[in-house]
Coordinates of C-alpha atoms and ligand atoms in Angstrom, one line a residue:
X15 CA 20.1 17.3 41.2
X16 CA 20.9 16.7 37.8
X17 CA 17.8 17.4 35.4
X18 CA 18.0 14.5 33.3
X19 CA 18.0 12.2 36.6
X20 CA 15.2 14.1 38.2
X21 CA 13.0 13.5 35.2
X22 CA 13.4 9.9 34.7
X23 CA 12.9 9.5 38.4
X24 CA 9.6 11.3 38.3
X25 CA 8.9 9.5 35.1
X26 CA 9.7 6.4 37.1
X27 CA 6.4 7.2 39.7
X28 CA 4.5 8.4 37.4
X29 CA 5.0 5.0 35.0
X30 CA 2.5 3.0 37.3
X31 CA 0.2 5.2 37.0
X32 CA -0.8 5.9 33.4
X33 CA -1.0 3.1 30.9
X34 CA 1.6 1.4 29.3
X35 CA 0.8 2.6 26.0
X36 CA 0.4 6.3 27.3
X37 CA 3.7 6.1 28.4
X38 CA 5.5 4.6 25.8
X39 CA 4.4 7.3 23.2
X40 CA 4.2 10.4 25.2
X41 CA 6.0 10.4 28.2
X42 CA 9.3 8.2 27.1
X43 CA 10.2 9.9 24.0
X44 CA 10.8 12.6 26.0
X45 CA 14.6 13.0 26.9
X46 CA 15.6 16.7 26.5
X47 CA 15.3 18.2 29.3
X48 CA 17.1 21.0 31.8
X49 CA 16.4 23.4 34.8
X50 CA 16.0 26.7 34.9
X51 CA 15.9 27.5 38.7
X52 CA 12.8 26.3 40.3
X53 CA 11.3 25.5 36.7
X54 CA 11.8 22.1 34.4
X55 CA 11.6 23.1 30.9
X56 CA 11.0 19.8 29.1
X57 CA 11.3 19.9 25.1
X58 CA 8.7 18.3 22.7
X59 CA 8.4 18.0 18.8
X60 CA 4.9 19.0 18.8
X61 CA 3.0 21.7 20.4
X62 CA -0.2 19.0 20.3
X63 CA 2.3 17.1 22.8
X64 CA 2.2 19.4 25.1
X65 CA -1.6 20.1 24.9
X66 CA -1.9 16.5 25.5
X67 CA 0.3 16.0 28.4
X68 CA -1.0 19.0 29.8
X69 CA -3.8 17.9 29.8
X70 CA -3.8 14.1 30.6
X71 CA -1.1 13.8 33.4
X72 CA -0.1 17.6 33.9
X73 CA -0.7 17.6 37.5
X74 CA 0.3 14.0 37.8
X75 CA 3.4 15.4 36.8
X76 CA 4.3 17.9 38.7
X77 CA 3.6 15.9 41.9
X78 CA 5.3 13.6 40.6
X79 CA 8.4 15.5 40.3
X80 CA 8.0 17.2 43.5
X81 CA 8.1 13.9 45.3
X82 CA 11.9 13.9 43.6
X83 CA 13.0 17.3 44.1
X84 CA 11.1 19.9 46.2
X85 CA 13.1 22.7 44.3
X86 CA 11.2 22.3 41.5
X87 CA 7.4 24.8 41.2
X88 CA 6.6 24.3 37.5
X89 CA 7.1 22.6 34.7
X90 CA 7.0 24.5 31.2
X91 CA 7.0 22.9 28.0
X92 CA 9.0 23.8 24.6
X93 CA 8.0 23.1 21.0
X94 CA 11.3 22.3 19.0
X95 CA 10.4 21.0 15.9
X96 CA 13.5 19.5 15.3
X97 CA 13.2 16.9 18.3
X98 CA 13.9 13.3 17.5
X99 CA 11.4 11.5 19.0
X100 CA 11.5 7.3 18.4
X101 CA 8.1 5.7 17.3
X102 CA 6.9 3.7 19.8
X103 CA 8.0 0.0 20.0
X104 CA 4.6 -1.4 19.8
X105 CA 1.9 -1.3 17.5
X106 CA -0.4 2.1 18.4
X107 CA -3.6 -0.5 18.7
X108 CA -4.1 -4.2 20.4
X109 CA -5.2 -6.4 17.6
X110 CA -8.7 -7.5 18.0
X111 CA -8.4 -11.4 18.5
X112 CA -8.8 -13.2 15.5
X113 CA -12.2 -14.3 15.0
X114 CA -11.9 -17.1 12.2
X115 CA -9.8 -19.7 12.8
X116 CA -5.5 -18.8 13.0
X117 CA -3.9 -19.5 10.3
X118 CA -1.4 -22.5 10.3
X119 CA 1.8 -20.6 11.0
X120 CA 4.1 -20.8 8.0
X121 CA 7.9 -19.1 9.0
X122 CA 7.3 -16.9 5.4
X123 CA 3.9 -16.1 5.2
X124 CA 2.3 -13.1 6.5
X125 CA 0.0 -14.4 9.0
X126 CA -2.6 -11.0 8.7
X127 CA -2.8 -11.8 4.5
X128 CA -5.2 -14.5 3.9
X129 CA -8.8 -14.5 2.5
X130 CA -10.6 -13.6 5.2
X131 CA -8.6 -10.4 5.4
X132 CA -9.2 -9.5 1.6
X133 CA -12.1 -7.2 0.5
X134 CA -12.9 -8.4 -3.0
X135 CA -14.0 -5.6 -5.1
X136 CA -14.4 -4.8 -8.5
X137 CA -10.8 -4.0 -9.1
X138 CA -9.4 -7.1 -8.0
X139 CA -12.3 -9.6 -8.3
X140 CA -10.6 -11.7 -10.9
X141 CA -7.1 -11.8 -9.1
X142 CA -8.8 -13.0 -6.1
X143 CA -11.2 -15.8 -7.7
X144 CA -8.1 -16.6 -9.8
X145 CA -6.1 -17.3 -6.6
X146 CA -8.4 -18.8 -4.6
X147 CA -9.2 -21.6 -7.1
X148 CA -5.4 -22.5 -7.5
X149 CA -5.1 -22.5 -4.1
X150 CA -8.1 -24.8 -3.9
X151 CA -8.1 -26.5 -6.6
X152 CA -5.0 -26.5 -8.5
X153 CA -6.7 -26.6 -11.9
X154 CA -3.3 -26.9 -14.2
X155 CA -4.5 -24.4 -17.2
X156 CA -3.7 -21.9 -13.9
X157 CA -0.1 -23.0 -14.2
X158 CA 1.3 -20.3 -13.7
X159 CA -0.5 -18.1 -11.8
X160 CA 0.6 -14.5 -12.8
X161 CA -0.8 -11.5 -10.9
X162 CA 0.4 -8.3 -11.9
X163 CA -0.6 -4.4 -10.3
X164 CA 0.5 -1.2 -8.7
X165 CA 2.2 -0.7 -5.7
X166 CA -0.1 -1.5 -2.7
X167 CA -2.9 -3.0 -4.1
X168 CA -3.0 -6.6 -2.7
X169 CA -0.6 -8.5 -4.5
X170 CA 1.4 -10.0 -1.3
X171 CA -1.7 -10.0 0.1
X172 CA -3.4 -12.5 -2.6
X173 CA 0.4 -14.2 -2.9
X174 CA 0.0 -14.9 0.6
X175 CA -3.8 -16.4 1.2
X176 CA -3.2 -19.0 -1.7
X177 CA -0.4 -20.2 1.0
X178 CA -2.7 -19.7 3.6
X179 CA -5.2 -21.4 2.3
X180 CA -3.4 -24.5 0.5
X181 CA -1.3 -25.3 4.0
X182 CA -5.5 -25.5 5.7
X183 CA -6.4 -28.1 3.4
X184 CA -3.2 -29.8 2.8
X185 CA -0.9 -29.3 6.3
X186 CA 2.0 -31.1 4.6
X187 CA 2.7 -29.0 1.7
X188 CA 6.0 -27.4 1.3
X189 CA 5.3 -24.0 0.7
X190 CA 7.9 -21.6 -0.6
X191 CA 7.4 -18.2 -0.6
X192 CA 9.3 -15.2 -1.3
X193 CA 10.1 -11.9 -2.6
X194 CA 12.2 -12.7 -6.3
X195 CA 14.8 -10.3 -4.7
X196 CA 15.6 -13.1 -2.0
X197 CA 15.9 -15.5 -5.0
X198 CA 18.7 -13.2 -6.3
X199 CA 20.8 -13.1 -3.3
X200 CA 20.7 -16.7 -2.3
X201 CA 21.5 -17.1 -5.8
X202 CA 24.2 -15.6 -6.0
X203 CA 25.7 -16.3 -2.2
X204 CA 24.9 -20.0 -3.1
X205 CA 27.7 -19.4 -6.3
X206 CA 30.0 -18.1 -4.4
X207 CA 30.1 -20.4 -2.1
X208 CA 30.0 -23.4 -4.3
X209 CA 26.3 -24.4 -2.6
X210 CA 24.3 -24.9 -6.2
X211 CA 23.6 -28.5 -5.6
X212 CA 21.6 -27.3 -2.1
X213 CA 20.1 -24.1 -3.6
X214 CA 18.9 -25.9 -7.1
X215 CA 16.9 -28.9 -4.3
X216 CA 15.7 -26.7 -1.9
X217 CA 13.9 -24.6 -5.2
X218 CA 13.5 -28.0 -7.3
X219 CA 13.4 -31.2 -4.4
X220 CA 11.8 -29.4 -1.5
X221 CA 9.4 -27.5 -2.7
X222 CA 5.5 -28.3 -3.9
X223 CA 4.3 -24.4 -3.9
X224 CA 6.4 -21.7 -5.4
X225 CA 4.8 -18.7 -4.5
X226 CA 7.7 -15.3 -5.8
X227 CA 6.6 -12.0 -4.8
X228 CA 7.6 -9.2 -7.2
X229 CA 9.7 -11.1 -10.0
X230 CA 9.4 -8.0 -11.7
X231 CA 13.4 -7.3 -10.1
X232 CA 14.6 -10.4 -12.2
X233 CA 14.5 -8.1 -15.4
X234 CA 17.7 -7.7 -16.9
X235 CA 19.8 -10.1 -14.3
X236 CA 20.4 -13.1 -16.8
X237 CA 22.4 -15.3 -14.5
X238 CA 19.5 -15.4 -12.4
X239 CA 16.8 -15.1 -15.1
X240 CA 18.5 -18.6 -16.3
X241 CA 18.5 -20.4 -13.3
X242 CA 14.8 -19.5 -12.6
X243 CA 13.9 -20.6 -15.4
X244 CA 15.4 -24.0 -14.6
X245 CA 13.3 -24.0 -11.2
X246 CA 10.2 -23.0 -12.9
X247 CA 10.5 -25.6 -15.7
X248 CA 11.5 -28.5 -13.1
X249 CA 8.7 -27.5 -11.0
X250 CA 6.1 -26.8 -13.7
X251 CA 6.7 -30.2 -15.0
X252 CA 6.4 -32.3 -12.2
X253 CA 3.0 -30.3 -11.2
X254 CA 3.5 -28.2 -8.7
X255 CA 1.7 -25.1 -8.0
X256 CA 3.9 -21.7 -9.1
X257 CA 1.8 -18.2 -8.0
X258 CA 4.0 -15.4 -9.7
X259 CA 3.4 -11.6 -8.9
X260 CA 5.0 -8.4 -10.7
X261 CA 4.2 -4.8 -10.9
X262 CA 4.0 -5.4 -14.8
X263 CA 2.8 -7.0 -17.2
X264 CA 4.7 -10.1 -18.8
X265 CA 5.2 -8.0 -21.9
X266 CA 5.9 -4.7 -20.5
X267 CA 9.5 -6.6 -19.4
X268 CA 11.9 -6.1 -22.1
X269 CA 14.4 -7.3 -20.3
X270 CA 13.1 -9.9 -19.4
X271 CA 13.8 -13.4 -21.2
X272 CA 11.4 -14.3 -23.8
X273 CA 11.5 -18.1 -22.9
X274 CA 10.2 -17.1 -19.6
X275 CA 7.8 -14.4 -20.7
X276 CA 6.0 -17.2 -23.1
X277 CA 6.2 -19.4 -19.8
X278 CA 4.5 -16.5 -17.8
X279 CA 1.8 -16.0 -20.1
X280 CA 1.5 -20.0 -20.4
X281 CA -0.7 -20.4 -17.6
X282 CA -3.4 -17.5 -16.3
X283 CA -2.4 -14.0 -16.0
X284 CA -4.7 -11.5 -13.7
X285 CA -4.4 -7.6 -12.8
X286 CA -5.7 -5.6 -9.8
X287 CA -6.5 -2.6 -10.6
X288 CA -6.5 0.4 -8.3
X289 CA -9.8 0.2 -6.2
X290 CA -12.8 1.8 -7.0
X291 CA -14.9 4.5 -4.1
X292 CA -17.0 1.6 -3.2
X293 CA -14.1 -0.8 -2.6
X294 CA -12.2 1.5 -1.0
X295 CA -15.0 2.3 1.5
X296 CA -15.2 -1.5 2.1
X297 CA -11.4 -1.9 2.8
X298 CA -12.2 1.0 5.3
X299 CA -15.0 -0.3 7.4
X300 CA -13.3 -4.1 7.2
X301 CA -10.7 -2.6 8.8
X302 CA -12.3 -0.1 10.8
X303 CA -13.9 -3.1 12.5
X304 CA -10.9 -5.5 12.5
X305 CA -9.3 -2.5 14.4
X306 CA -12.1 -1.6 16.6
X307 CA -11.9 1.9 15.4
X308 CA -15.2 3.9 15.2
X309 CA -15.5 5.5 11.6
X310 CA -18.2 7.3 10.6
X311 CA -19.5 7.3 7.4
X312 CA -18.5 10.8 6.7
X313 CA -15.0 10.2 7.4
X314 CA -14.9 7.1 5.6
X315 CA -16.0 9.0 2.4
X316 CA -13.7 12.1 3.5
X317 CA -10.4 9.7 3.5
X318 CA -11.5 6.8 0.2
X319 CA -12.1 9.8 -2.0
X320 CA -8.9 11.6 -0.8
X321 CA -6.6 8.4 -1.2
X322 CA -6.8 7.8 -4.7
X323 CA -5.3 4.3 -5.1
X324 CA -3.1 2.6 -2.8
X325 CA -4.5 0.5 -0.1
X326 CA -1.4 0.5 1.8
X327 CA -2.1 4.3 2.3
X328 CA -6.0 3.7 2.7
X329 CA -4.6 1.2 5.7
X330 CA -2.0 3.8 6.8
X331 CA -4.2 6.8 7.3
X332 CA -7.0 5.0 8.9
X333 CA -4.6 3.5 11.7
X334 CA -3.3 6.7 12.2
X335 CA -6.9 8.3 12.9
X336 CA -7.7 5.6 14.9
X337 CA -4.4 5.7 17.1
X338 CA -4.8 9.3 17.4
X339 CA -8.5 9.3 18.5
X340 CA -8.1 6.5 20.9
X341 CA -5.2 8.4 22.4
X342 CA -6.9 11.7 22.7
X343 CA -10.3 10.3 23.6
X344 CA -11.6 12.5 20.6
X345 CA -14.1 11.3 18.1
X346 CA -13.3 11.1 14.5
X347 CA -14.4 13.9 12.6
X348 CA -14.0 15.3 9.2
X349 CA -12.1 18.3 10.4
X350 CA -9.9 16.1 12.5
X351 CA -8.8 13.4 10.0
X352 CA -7.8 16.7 7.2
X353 CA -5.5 17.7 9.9
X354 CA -4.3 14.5 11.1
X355 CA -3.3 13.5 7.7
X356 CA -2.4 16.6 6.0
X357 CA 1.0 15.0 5.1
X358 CA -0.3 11.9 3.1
X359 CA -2.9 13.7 1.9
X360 CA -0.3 16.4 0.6
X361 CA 0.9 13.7 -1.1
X362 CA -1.8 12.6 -3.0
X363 CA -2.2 16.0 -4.3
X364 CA 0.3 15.0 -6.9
X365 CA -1.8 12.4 -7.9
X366 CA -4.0 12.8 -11.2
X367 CA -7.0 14.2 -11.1
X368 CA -10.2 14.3 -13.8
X369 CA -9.7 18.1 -13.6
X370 CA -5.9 18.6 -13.9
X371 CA -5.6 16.2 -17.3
X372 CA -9.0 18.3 -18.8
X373 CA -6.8 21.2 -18.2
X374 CA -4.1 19.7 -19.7
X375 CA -6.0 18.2 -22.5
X376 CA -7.6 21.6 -23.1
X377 CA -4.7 23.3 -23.7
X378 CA -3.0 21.3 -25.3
X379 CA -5.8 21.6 -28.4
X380 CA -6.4 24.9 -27.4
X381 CA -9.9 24.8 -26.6
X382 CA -11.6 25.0 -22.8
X383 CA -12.4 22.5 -20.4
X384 CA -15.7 23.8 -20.7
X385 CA -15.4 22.9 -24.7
X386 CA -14.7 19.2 -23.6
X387 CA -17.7 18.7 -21.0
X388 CA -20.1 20.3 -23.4
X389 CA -22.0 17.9 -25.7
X390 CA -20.8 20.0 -29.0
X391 CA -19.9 17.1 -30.9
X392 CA -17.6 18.7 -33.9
X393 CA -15.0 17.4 -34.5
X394 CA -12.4 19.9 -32.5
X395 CA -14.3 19.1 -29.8
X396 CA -15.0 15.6 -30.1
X397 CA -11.5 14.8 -30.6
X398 CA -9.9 16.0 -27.6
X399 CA -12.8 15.2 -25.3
X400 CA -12.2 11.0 -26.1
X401 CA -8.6 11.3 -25.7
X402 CA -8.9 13.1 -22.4
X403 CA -11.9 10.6 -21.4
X404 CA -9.2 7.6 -22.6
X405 CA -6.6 9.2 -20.5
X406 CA -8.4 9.3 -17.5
X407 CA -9.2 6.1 -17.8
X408 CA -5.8 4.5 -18.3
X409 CA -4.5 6.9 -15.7
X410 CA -7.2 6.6 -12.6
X411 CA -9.1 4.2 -13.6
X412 CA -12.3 5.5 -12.7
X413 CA -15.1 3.7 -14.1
X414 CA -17.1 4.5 -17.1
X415 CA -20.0 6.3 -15.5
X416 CA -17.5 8.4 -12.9
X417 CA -16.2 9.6 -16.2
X418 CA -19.4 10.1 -18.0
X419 CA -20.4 12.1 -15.0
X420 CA -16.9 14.6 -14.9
X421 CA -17.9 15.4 -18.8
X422 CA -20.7 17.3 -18.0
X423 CA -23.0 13.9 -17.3
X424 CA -21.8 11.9 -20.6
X425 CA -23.4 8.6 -21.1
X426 CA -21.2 5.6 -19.7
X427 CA -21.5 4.0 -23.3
X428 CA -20.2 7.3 -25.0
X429 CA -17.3 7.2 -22.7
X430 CA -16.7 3.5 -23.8
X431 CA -17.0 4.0 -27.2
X432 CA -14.2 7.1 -27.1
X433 CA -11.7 4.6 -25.4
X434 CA -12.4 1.8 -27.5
X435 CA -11.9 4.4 -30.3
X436 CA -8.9 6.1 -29.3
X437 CA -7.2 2.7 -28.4
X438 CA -7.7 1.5 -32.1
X439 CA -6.1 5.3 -33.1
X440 CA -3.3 4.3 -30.7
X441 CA -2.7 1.3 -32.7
X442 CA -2.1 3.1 -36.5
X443 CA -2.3 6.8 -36.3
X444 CA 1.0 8.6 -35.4
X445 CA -0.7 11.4 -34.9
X446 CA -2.6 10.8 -31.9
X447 CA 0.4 8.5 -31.0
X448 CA 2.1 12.2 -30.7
X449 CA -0.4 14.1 -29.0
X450 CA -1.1 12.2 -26.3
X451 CA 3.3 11.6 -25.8
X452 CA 3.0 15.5 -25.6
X453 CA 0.1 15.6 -23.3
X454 CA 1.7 12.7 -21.0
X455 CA 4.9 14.6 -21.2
X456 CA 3.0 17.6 -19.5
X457 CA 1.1 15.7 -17.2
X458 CA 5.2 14.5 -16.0
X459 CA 4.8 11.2 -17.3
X460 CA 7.9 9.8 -18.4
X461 CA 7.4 7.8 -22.0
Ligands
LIG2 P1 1.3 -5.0 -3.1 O1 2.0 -6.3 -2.8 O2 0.4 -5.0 -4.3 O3 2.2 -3.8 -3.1 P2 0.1 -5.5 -0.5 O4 -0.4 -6.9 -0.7 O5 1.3 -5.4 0.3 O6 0.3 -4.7 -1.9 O7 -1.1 -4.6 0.1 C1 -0.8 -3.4 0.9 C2 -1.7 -3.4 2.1 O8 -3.1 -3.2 1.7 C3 -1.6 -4.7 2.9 O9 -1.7 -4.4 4.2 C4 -2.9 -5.4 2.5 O10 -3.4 -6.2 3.5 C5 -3.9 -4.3 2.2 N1 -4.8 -4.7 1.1 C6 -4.7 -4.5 -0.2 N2 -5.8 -4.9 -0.9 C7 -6.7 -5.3 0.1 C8 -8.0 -5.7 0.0 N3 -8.6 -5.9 -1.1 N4 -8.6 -6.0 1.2 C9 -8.0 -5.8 2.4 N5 -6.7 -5.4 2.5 C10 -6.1 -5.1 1.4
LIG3 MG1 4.0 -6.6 -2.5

């Protein structure tokens, strides 16, 4: 028999008997298979596959195959690393059932991304007060709300739970929410096709909640910029609520229009900042818990120190730690969450870090990093020391005691008096202007 047609036939008898979820990532990714006389040599991208079937339905197997074809007295597994293997169609782990109250389903809003779901933290405290009084209030001095930030750190989120939130107390609303990219396109499909009138009421008529997800896109596309503006303007005056996010700052746009940047920083404009250890740790147990996934606190600290700044990836590395231990009935350890997320963690390597701009720093004044954490206040010293302290600021945003601490345990208020300082420098003196372009320019930051 042909070994493809043996396999899914034993894979057929076997299905009943292991779980749906066991099957669907272990057993039916694997298609490549042959005979070679009395044994089926099965391939699989992963030697940790084959531990794992080994050692959850090995036997299981083999009978299993047996029952097909008698001809068949082993089964040996190959590691190619090359193997395609699809990602399973469901999510790894059940959802928990939603303890509050369901949202009111909304066809564009993200039905996970509402307050409940939201850690508030120091980093984003003033992003999420900000939205949660438009959303309950509507004060008009919020008009518009502008939340800008980084990449993964909670602005579709936030963009969301004022939807959320403003559909729970008033069921009738017309929300409209999108990404500013889906603005363009019906834009422009809505011109070609000669369907202005519709486009300009479903943004103007229909709507009594504008809520645009990354508007930064808009920058430099005037047609659309233009017609925007329109919306905004028709929309602003007749008082309804307009929730803008971006992952800059109004005036960090050039290219954007400056009749809508002095509309943008009309109303009330609020960052989130990359999270801080503590915020990060809370992101992790929320959704350690939300997830049913046992963390410990070791790990926790192990994976919010090692993801510097993006929540997405904080979210992404503990669903992959908790898939995998559920999976391999193993417990969570330090040791195992290095290995299982070597890659992302890789990744972060690139990142920043308080040590890598000291070095940097450092050399660039030719002096040593021990130079800058010592409390030798001359001015060679001095100098370099507050512009590396400013620059890990601006670039990790650690707070002012983590820094104080990396200097050789610096007071917080030194720390904040050498940004403070070297902010005014920025402001007049070319010549720090230059040294910290060169320094950036090392670090591989474009200008
Ligand atoms: P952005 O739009 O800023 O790129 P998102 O809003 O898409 O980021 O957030 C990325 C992921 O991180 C989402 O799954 C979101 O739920 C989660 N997230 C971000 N910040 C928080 C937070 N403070 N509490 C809980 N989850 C968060
Ligand atoms: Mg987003």
């Amino acid at each position: 028999m042909q070994a493809q047609r043996l396999w899914q036939e034993a894979l057929g008898r076997l299905k009943s008997r292991v779980s749906d979820q066991s099957f669907e990532i272990w057993l039916k990714p694997l298609t490549s298979v042959r005979c070679e006389q009395a044994t089926l040599v099965v391939e699989v991208p992963h030697a940790f596959f084959q531990e794992w079937i080994q050692d959850h339905f090995g036997e299981d197997l083999l009978h299993s195959l047996r029952q097909v074809s008698e001809e068949i007295q082993q089964i040996r597994f190959e590691v190619n690393e090359n193997l395609e293997v699809a990602a399973p169609e469901q999510p790894l782990l059940p959802l928990p059932p939603p303890k509050t109250k369901p949202p009111l389903l909304h066809p564009a809003l993200n039905p996970r991304y509402t307050f409940d779901h939201f850690v508030v933290g120091r980093s984003n405290q003033f992003a999420h007060a900000a939205c949660k009084a438009v959303a309950e209030q509507r004060p008009r001095r919020y008009n518009p709300l502008f939340i800008y930030g980084g990449v993964g750190l909670g602005k579709t989120h936030l963009l969301n739970a004022v939807g959320h939130r403003i559909l729970e107390r008033k069921p009738k609303s017309r929300i409209v929410c999108l990404q500013a990219e889906g603005f363009l396109n019906e834009l422009i499909n809505s011109l070609r096709s000669d369907r202005m009138a519709e486009f300009r009421q479903k943004y103007r008529q229909k709507c009594d909640v504008l809520l645009m997800d990354d508007i930064e896109i808009l920058a430099g596309k005037e047609r659309t910029q233009e017609e925007f503006f329109y919306t905004f303007n028709g929309l602003y005056e007749s008082g309804k609520t307009i929730v803008i996010t971006s992952d800059r700052f109004p005036k960090d746009m050039p290219e954007l229009e400056e009749r809508l940047r002095s509309r943008f920083e009309s109303g009330i404009i609020v960052d989130i900042q990359a999270p801080d250890l503590e915020t990060k740790l809370a992101i992790l147990r929320k959704k350690a818990e939300e997830e049913q996934i046992h963390l410990s606190p070791e790990v926790a600290l192990f994976i919010a120190e090692s993801v510097t700044s993006n929540v997405r990836k904080l979210e992404g590395s503990l669903i992959r730690l908790g898939a995998f231990a559920s999976l391999s009935g193993s417990d969570i350890t330090v040791d195992l969450a290095k290995n299982i997320l070597k890659n992302i963690l890789d990744e972060e390597k690139k990142v920043f870090t308080p040590d890598l701009v000291m070095k940097i720093v450092a050399a660039h004044f030719q002096v040593k990093v021990s130079d800058l954490k010592s409390a030798r206040r001359n001015r060679s010293f001095a100098y370099p020391r507050q512009l590396a302290m400013y620059l890990i600021r601006e670039l990790m945003n650690l707070s002012f005691p983590e820094i104080g601490r990396t200097f050789g345990g610096k007071d917080h208020a030194t720390v904040i008096h050498a940004c403070k300082k070297l902010r005014s420098l920025l402001q007049e003196d070319v010549e720090t202007q230059r040294h910290l372009q060169a320094i950036k320019s090392a670090l591989g930051i474009q200008a």
